[in-house]
Every structure is written in C-alpha cells, then in structure tokens.
C-alpha cells in the first residue's frame, strides 16, 4: 500500500502543486493558488482537491494574451491568494470583473501575479502585453 500511495503522490503532486499551483500553508492560515499553464495548453482544471478538512476547485484558461484563474474553496479556513505565473509583462488584473490591487513576485517559476482574496471563490483575469 505504501508503494502504491507514493506512486500516486509522485504523479499527482506535480499537477496539483506546479501546474494548478495549489500551495497550502494551513498551519499559518494561508492557501495560495498560483497556477502555471503549460505553454502548449489553453486550459487545465482540477476539482475536489483536498486541502485540510476541505477542498478546492481550480480552473485556468488562456485566450490570446488573457489568462483566467477561477478558484472555489469549500470548508477551507485560510486566507486565500489567487493568481498565476505570467509569460510576459502584465497590462491589467481584474478580480471578478473589477480592477484590483495585485503584486508581482519573482520566483524560480517566473513572474507570479498575486491577488489577496477576501472570499471563498474568485475569478482573476490577467491581461499581458
């Protein structure tokens, strides 16, 4: 059983953590969802991803230079940060259709857009140049 569980973990973790960007830090009351859409894909999603006692749904899509990240968390008591890794400079960021304050964070994955969310669900739209 341990070998089977480890085999599944080794397959799922890169998708959940790296592509979908689900990064729980529940001990500190935080959950970040910062996906990185592979260059040859236009969308990726995951549903019912277990996070502590709850779960989260994540959907990421690209249409030209517009990227959309949708997140819905259920029964996860944590501050939520949503965004994505962008391939080029950002021209605008919207939260549920309205301009929002955001931060850019340089990581080994590239430039990440971070938006602090005060709700359990959100749709972040990032336009790049």
Coordinates of C-alpha atoms in Angstrom, one line a residue:
X1 CA 0.0 0.0 0.0
X2 CA 2.7 2.5 0.8
X3 CA 4.4 1.9 -2.5
X4 CA 1.1 2.4 -4.3
X5 CA 0.3 5.6 -2.4
X6 CA 3.8 7.0 -3.1
X7 CA 3.4 6.2 -6.8
X8 CA 0.1 8.2 -6.9
X9 CA 1.6 11.0 -4.9
X10 CA 4.5 11.2 -7.3
X11 CA 2.2 11.6 -10.3
X12 CA -0.4 13.9 -8.7
X13 CA 1.8 16.4 -6.9
X14 CA 3.4 17.9 -10.0
X15 CA 0.0 18.6 -11.5
X16 CA -1.7 19.9 -8.3
X17 CA 1.3 21.9 -7.0
X18 CA 3.1 23.0 -10.1
X19 CA 0.5 23.3 -12.9
X20 CA -2.6 24.1 -10.8
X21 CA -0.5 25.9 -8.2
X22 CA -2.3 24.7 -5.1
X23 CA 0.1 25.5 -2.2
X24 CA -1.5 25.1 1.2
X25 CA 0.2 26.6 4.3
X26 CA -2.7 25.8 6.7
X27 CA -0.5 25.9 9.8
X28 CA -0.1 29.6 9.1
X29 CA -3.7 30.0 7.9
X30 CA -2.8 30.5 4.2
X31 CA -3.7 28.9 0.9
X32 CA -2.2 30.1 -2.4
X33 CA -3.4 29.1 -5.8
X34 CA -0.9 30.3 -8.4
X35 CA -1.1 28.1 -11.4
X36 CA 1.4 27.8 -14.3
X37 CA -0.4 26.9 -17.5
X38 CA 2.0 24.9 -19.8
X39 CA 2.8 26.8 -23.0
X40 CA 1.2 24.2 -25.2
X41 CA -2.1 24.1 -23.3
X42 CA -5.0 26.5 -23.3
X43 CA -6.7 25.2 -20.1
X44 CA -6.3 22.9 -17.1
X45 CA -8.5 22.3 -14.2
X46 CA -8.9 20.2 -11.0
X47 CA -11.9 19.6 -8.8
X48 CA -12.3 18.5 -5.2
X49 CA -8.6 18.8 -4.4
X50 CA -8.3 18.0 -0.7
X51 CA -6.9 20.8 1.4
X52 CA -7.0 20.1 5.2
X53 CA -10.7 19.4 6.1
X54 CA -12.0 21.0 2.9
X55 CA -11.3 21.1 -0.8
X56 CA -10.7 23.5 -3.6
X57 CA -11.7 23.6 -7.3
X58 CA -9.2 25.3 -9.7
X59 CA -9.7 26.2 -13.4
X60 CA -7.1 28.0 -15.6
X61 CA -7.6 29.1 -19.2
X62 CA -5.8 31.2 -21.8
X63 CA -7.3 33.0 -24.8
X64 CA -4.6 35.0 -26.6
X65 CA -3.0 37.3 -24.0
X66 CA -5.8 36.9 -21.5
X67 CA -5.4 34.4 -18.7
X68 CA -8.2 33.4 -16.3
X69 CA -7.9 31.6 -12.9
X70 CA -11.1 30.6 -11.2
X71 CA -11.0 29.2 -7.6
X72 CA -13.7 28.0 -5.3
X73 CA -12.8 26.7 -1.8
X74 CA -15.1 24.8 0.4
X75 CA -14.6 24.3 4.2
X76 CA -11.0 25.6 4.0
X77 CA -10.4 28.2 6.7
X78 CA -7.4 30.1 5.3
X79 CA -6.5 33.4 3.8
X80 CA -6.7 32.9 0.0
X81 CA -4.2 34.3 -2.6
X82 CA -5.1 33.7 -6.2
X83 CA -3.1 34.5 -9.4
X84 CA -0.9 32.8 -12.0
X85 CA 2.5 32.7 -13.5
X86 CA 2.7 35.0 -16.5
X87 CA 4.9 34.6 -19.6
X88 CA 5.1 38.4 -20.4
X89 CA 4.6 41.8 -18.7
X90 CA 1.1 42.4 -17.1
X91 CA -1.1 45.2 -18.5
X92 CA -4.1 44.7 -16.2
X93 CA -5.6 42.5 -13.5
X94 CA -9.3 42.1 -12.7
X95 CA -11.0 40.3 -9.8
X96 CA -14.5 39.2 -10.7
X97 CA -14.5 41.8 -13.5
X98 CA -13.2 44.8 -11.5
X99 CA -9.7 46.2 -11.3
X100 CA -7.8 45.0 -8.2
X101 CA -4.6 45.7 -6.4
X102 CA -2.0 43.0 -7.1
X103 CA 1.6 42.2 -6.5
X104 CA 4.2 40.7 -8.8
X105 CA 6.6 38.1 -7.2
X106 CA 9.7 36.8 -8.9
X107 CA 10.2 33.1 -8.3
X108 CA 12.1 30.2 -9.9
X109 CA 8.9 29.5 -11.9
X110 CA 8.9 33.1 -13.3
X111 CA 6.8 36.2 -12.6
X112 CA 3.8 35.4 -10.4
X113 CA 0.7 37.7 -10.1
X114 CA -0.7 37.5 -6.6
X115 CA -4.2 38.8 -5.6
X116 CA -5.4 38.6 -2.0
X117 CA -8.9 37.3 -1.9
X118 CA -11.4 38.0 0.9
X119 CA -13.9 35.4 -0.3
X120 CA -14.1 31.7 -0.8
X121 CA -14.4 31.9 -4.5
X122 CA -12.9 34.3 -7.1
X123 CA -12.1 34.7 -10.8
X124 CA -8.9 36.5 -11.6
X125 CA -8.3 37.8 -15.1
X126 CA -4.8 38.8 -16.1
X127 CA -4.0 40.6 -19.4
X128 CA -0.5 40.5 -20.7
X129 CA 1.3 42.6 -23.3

